[in-house]
Short mmCIF file of C-alpha atoms in Angstrom, two decimals:
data_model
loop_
_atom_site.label_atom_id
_atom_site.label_comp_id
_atom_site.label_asym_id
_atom_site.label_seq_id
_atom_site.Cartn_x
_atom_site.Cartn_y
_atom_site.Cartn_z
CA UNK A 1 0.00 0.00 0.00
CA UNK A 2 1.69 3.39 -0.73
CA UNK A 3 1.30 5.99 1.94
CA UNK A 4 -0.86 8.29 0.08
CA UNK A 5 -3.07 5.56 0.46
CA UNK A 6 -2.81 4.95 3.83
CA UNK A 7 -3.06 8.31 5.31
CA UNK A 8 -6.58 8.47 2.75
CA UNK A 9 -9.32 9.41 4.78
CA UNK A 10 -12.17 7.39 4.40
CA UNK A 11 -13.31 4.04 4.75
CA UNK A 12 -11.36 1.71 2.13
CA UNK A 13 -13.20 -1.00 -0.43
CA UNK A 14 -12.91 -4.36 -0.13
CA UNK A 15 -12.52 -4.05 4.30
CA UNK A 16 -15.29 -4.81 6.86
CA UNK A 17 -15.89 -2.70 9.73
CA UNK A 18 -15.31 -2.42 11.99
CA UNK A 19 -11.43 -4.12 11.80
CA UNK A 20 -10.44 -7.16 14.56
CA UNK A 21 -7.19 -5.36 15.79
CA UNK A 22 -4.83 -7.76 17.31
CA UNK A 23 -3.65 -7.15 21.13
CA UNK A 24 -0.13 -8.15 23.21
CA UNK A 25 -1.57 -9.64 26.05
CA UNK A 26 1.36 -8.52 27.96
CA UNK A 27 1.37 -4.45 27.41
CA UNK A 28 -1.97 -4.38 25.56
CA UNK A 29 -0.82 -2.64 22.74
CA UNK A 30 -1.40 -3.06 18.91
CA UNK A 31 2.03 -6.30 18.70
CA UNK A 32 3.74 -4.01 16.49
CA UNK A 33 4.27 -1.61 19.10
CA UNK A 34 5.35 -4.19 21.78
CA UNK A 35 9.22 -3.41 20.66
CA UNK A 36 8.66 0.17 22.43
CA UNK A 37 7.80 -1.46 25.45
CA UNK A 38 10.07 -1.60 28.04
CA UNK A 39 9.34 -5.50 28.69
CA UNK A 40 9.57 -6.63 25.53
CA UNK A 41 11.26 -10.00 26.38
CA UNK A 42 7.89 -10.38 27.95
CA UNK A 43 5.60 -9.59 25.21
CA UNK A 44 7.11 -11.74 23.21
CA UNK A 45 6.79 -14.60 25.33
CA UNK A 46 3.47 -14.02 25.16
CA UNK A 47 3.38 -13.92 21.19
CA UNK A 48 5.34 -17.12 21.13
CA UNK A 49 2.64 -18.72 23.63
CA UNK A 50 -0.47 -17.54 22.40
CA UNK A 51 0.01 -16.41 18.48
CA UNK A 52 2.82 -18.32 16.73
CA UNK A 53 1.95 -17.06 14.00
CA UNK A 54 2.37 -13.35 14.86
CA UNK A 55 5.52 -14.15 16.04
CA UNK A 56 7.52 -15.94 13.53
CA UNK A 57 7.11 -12.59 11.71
CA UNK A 58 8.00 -10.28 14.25
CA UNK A 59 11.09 -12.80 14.62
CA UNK A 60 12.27 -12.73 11.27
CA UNK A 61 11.87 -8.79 11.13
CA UNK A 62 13.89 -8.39 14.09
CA UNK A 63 16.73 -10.50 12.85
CA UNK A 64 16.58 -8.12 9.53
CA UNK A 65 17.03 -5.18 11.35
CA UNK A 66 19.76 -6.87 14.11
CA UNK A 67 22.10 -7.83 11.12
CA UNK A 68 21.68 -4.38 9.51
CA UNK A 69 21.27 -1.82 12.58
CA UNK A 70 23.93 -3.09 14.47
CA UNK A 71 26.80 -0.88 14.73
CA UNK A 72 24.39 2.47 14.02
CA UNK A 73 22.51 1.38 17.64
CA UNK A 74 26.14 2.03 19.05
CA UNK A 75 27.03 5.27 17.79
CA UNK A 76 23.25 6.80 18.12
CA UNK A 77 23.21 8.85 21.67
CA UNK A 78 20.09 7.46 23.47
CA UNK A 79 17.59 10.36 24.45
CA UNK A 80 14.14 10.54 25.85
CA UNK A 81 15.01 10.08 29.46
CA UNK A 82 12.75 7.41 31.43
CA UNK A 83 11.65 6.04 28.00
CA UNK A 84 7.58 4.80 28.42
CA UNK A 85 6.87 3.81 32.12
CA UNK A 86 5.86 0.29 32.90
CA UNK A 87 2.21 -0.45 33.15
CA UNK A 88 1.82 -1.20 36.95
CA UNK A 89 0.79 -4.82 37.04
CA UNK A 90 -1.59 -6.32 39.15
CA UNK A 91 0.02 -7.59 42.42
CA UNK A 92 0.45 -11.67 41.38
CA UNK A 93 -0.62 -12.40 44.84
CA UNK A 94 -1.92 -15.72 46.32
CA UNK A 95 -4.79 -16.21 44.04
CA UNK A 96 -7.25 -17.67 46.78
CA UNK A 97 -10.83 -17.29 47.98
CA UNK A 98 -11.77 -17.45 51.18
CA UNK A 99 -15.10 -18.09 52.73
CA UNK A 100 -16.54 -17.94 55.82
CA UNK A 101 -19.25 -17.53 58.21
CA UNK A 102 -19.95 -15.39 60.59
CA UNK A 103 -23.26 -15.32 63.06
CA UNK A 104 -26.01 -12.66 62.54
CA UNK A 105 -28.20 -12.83 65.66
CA UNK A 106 -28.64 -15.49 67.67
CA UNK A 107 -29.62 -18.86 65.32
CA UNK A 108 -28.96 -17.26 61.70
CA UNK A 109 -25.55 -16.70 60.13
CA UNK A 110 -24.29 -14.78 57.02
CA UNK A 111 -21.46 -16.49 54.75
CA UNK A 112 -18.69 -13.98 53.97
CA UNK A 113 -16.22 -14.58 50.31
CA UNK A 114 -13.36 -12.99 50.14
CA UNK A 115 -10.86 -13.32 47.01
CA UNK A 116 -12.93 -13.41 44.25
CA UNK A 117 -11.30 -9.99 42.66
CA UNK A 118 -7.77 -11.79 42.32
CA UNK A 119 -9.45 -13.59 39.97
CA UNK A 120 -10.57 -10.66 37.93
CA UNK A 121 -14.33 -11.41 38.97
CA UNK A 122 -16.65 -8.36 38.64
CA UNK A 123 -17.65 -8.37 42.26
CA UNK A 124 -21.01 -6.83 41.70
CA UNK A 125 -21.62 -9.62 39.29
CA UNK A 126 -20.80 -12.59 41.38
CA UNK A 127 -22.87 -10.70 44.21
CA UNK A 128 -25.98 -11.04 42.07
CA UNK A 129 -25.35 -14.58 40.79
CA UNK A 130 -25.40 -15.64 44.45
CA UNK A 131 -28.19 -13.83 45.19
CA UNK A 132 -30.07 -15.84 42.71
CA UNK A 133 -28.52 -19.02 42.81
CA UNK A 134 -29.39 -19.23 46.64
CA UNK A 135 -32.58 -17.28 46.34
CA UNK A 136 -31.42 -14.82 49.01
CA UNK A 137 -29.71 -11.00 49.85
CA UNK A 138 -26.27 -11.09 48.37
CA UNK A 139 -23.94 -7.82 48.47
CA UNK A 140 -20.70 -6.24 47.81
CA UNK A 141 -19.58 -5.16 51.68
CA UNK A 142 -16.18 -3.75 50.63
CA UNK A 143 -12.98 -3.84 48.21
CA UNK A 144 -13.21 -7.69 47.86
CA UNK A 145 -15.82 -9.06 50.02
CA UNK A 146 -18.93 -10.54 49.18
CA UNK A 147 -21.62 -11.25 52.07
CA UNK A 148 -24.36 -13.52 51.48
CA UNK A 149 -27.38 -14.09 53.64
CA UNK A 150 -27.64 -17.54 54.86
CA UNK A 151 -25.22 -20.32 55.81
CA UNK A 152 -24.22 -21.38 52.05
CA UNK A 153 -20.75 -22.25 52.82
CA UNK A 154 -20.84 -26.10 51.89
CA UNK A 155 -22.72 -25.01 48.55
CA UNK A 156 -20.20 -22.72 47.18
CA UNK A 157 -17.38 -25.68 46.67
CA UNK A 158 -19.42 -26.60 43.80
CA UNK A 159 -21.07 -23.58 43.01
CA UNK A 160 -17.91 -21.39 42.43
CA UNK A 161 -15.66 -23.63 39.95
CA UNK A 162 -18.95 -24.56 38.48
CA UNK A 163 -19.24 -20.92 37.28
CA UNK A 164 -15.72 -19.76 36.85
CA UNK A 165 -14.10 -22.44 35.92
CA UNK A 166 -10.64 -20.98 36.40
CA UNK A 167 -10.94 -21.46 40.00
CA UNK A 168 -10.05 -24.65 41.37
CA UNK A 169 -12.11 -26.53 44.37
CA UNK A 170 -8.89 -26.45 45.80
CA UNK A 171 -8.13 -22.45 45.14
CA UNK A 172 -11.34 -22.06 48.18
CA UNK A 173 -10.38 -21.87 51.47
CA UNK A 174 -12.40 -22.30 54.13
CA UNK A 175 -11.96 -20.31 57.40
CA UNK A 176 -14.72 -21.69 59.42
CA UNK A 177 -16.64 -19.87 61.69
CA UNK A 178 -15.72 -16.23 62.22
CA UNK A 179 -16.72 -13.72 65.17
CA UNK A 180 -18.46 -10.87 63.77
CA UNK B 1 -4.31 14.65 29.13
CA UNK B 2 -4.18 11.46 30.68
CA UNK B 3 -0.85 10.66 31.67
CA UNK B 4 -1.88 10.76 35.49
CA UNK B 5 -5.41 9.22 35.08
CA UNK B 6 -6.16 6.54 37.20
CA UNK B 7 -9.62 5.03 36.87
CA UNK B 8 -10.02 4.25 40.18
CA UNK B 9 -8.98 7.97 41.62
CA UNK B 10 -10.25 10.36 38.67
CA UNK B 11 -13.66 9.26 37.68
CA UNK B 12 -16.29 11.45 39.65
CA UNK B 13 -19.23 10.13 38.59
CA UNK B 14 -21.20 7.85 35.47
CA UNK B 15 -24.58 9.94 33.88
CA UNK B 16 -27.07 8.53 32.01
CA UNK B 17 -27.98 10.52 28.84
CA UNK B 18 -31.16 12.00 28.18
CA UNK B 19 -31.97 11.00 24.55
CA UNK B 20 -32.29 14.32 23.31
CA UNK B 21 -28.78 14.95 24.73
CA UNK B 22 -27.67 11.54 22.70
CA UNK B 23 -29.35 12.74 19.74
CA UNK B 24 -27.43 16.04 19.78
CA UNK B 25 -23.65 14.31 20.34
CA UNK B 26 -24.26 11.64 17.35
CA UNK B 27 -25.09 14.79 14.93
CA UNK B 28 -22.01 16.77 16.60
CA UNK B 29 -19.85 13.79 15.50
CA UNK B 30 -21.30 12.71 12.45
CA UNK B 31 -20.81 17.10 11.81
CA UNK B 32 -17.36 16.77 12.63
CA UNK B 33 -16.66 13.53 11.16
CA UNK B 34 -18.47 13.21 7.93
CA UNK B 35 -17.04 9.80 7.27
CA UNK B 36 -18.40 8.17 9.92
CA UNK B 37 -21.98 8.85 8.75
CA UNK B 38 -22.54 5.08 7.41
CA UNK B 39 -21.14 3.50 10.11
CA UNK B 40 -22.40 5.69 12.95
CA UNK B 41 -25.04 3.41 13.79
CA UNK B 42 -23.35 0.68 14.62
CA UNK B 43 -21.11 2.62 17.07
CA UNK B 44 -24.20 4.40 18.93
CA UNK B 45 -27.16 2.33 17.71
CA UNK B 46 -30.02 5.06 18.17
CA UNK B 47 -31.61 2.64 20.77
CA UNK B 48 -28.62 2.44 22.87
CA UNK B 49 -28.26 4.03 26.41
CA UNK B 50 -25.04 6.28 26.43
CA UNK B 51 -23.77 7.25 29.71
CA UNK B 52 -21.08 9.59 30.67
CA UNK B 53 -18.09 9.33 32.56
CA UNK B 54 -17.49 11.85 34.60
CA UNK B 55 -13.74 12.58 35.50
CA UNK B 56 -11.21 14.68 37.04
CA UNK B 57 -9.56 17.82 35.03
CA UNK B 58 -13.05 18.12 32.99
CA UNK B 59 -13.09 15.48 31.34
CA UNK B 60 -15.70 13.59 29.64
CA UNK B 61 -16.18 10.20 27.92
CA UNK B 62 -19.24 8.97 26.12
CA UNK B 63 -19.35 4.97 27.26
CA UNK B 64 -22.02 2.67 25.34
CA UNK B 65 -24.18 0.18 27.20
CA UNK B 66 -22.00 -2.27 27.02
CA UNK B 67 -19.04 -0.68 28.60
CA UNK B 68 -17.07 0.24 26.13
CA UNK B 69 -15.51 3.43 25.75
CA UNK B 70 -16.04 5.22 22.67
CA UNK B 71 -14.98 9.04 22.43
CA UNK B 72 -13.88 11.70 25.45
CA UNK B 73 -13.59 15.41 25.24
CA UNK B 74 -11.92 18.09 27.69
CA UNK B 75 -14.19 20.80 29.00
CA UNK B 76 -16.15 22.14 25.88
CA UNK B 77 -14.32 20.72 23.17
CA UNK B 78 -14.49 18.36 20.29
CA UNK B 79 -15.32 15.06 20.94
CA UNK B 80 -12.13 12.78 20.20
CA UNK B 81 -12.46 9.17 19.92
CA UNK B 82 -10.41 6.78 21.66
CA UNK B 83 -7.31 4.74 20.02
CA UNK B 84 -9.57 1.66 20.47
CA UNK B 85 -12.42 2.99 18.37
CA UNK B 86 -10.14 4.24 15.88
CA UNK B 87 -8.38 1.10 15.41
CA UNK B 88 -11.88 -0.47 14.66
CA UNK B 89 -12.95 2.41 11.99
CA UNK B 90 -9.86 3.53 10.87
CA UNK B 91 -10.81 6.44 8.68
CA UNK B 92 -12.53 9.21 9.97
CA UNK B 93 -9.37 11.12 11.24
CA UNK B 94 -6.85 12.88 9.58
CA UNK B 95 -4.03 11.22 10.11
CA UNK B 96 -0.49 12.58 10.63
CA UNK B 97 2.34 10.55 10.03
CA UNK B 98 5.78 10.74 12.47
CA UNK B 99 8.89 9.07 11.67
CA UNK B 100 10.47 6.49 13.32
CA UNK B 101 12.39 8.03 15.85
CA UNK B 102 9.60 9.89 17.25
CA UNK B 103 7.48 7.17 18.00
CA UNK B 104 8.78 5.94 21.68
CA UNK B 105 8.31 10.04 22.74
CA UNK B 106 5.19 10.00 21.80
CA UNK B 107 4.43 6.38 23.37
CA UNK B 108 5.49 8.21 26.87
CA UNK B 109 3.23 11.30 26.01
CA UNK B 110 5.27 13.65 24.36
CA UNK B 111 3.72 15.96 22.17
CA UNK B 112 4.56 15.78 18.53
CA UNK B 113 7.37 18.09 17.64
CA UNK B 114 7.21 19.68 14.08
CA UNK B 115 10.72 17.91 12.81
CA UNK B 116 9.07 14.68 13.43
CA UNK B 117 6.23 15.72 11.20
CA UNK B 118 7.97 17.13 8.68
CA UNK B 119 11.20 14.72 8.31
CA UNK B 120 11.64 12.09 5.25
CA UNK B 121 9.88 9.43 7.33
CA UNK B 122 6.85 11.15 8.22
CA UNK B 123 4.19 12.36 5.93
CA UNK B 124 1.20 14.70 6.65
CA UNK B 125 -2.15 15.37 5.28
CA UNK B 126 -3.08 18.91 5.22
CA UNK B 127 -5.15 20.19 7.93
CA UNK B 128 -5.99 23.55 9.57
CA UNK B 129 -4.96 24.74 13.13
CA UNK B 130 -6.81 22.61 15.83
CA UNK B 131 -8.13 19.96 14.22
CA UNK B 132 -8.06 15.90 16.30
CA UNK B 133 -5.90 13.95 13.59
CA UNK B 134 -4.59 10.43 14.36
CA UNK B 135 -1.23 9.93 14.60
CA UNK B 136 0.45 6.86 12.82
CA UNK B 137 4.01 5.85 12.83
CA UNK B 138 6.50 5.18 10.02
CA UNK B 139 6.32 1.28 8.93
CA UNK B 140 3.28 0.71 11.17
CA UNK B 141 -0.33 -0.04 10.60
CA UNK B 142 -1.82 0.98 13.60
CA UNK B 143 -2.66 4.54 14.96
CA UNK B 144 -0.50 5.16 18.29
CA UNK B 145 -2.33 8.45 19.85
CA UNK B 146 -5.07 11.15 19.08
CA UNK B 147 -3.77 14.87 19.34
CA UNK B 148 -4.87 18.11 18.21
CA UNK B 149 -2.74 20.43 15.66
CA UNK B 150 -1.70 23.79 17.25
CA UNK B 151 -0.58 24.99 13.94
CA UNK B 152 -2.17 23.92 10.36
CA UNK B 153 0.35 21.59 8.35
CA UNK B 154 1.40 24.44 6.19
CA UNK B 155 3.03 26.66 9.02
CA UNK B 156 4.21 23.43 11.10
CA UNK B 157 6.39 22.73 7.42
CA UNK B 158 7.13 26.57 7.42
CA UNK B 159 8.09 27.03 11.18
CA UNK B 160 9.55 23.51 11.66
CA UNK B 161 10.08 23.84 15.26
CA UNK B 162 8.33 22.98 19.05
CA UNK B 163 5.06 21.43 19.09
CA UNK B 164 3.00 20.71 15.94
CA UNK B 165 0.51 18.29 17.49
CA UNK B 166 -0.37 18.36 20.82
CA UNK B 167 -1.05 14.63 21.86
CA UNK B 168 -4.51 14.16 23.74
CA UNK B 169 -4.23 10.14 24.17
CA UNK B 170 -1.71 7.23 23.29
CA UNK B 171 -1.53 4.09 23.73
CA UNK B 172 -1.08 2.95 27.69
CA UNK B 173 -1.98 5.84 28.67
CA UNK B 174 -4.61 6.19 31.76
CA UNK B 175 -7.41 5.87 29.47
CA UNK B 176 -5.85 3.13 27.53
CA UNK B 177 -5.60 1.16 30.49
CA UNK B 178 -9.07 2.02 31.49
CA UNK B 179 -11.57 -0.92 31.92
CA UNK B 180 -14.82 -0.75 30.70
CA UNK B 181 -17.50 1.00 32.61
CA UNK B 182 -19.87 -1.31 34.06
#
């Protein structure tokens, strides 16, 4: 394509809108802009894992421009100070979720999950499906806690993986009883 | 614009638009983007409920139903779309192209300097003063930010120095990273 033609305004023949742009997992960009990116390495892990395709061609056009750009990567005097900052990951914590229960009143008890967000669960979400699923007041109580009204402790072992299924039976922990 | 925006610290608040309101943005942008006249319904479907996000530094972004975010402005100004809209309709901006060597500046928010506009890389279509091109790199296929000329093309060629294009969004930026409104 010449570059008149790409700079054309306009939607072009022959192209269906809108286009399926393709993502780095790693630093979310467009992939041809991954080699800006300070953890490139990374990216192209990623490539190499999850588009092979993609990444046998960024391979061979990085070996073009290695055996070419070599010695002019020497001389040039690096500018631009701090380069593009980092994307702040997500802490890679202890993917877990807890649950509990804790008494409300004398005889009837409230079950408490914690965790869910490490999973990248939308929390107001989940809070509805157990509402529905247990036919009873489910709510988001703070930054990653879930409280749901009723002792449904036992249930959730199935009911969780059974709806994400990236969570393992054995990713739930269960505190037991807790004091309010 | 939003090189400090956090989505958890600068949104304010999410509106619901009144539909007379909706009507009046989708004839602003099909105004000031004729080209996107066929394809405007399938980014705002008439039936759809557009909300607003409300932010920080008064700024605005128009968010579908689904989430998604589609175009922002600051204070009273154009609407601009994002870089992932654009990259789905690729055509309804004028698009600026920088040279190689500009494009990690402008990945960390630089504004676009007139030498990287006007060098043998680069290539520009000719627009007035304050107009929302794209910007597009040398050897690359995708658009890597949304800025607004501060001079037309003719004077940045002329004048050849300090800022030619002052960059509104690019990719990982704050709104970049932003998740879709739920």
């Amino acid at each position: 394509m010449s570059l008149e033609e790409k700079l054309q305004m306009g939607p072009k023949p022959g192209l269906a809108y809108p286009l399926q742009v393709i993502y780095c997992g790693n630093c979310t960009m467009p992939i041809e802009y991954c080699e800006y990116y300070p953890e490139y390495d990374k990216c192209k892990q990623w490539l190499e894992r999850n588009l092979p395709d993609e990444f046998e061609k960024v391979k061979i056009g990085d070996e073009a421009n290695e055996s070419g750009g070599g010695e002019e990567e020497k001389k040039r005097q690096k500018r631009g100070g701090k380069g593009m900052i980092k994307t702040k990951k997500k802490e890679d914590g202890p993917k877990q979720v807890c649950v509990s229960r804790a008494p409300r009143g004398k005889k009837k008890s409230v079950t408490v999950v914690t965790g869910l967000s490490s999973f990248d669960i939308d929390l107001k979400v989940a809070a509805k499906f157990f509402g529905t699923r247990f036919a009873c007041g489910s709510s988001v109580t703070g930054d990653d806690e879930i409280v749901i009204q009723g002792d449904v402790k036992d249930d959730l072992f199935d009911v969780i993986p059974e709806k994400w299924p990236e969570i393992d039976e054995d990713l739930i922990e269960d505190l037991g009883d807790q004091k309010r | 614009m939003f090189k400090k925006f956090d989505e958890r610290e600068s949104i304010s608040g999410v509106l619901q638009l009144k539909s007379s309101v909706q009507k009046g943005i989708r004839s602003k942008l099909v105004d000031s983007y004729p080209h996107l006249e066929g394809f405007i319904d399938n980014i705002l479907p008439k039936k759809d409920a557009l909300r607003i996000v409300k932010c920080h530094d008064h700024i605005e972004i128009i968010v579908n139903s689904v989430g998604e975010l589609l175009f922002f402005r600051h204070r009273e100004g154009q609407w601009m779309p994002t870089l992932r809209l654009f990259h789905k309709y690729p055509f309804f901006l004028p698009m600026q192209q920088v040279d190689k060597g500009a494009i990690r500046f402008v990945l960390s928010g630089a504004n676009i300097m007139c030498p990287g506009l006007t060098s043998p890389g680069a290539k520009m279509t000719e627009v007035p003063k304050d107009t929302v091109v794209a910007i597009m790199a040398e050897g690359k296929q995708h658009a890597l930010a949304i800025g607004k000329t501060t001079l037309s093309t003719e004077d940045i060629a002329k004048i050849n120095k300090g800022i030619g294009v002052e960059n509104c969004h690019y990719l990982n930026d704050g709104l970049w990273q932003m998740k879709p409104v739920k």
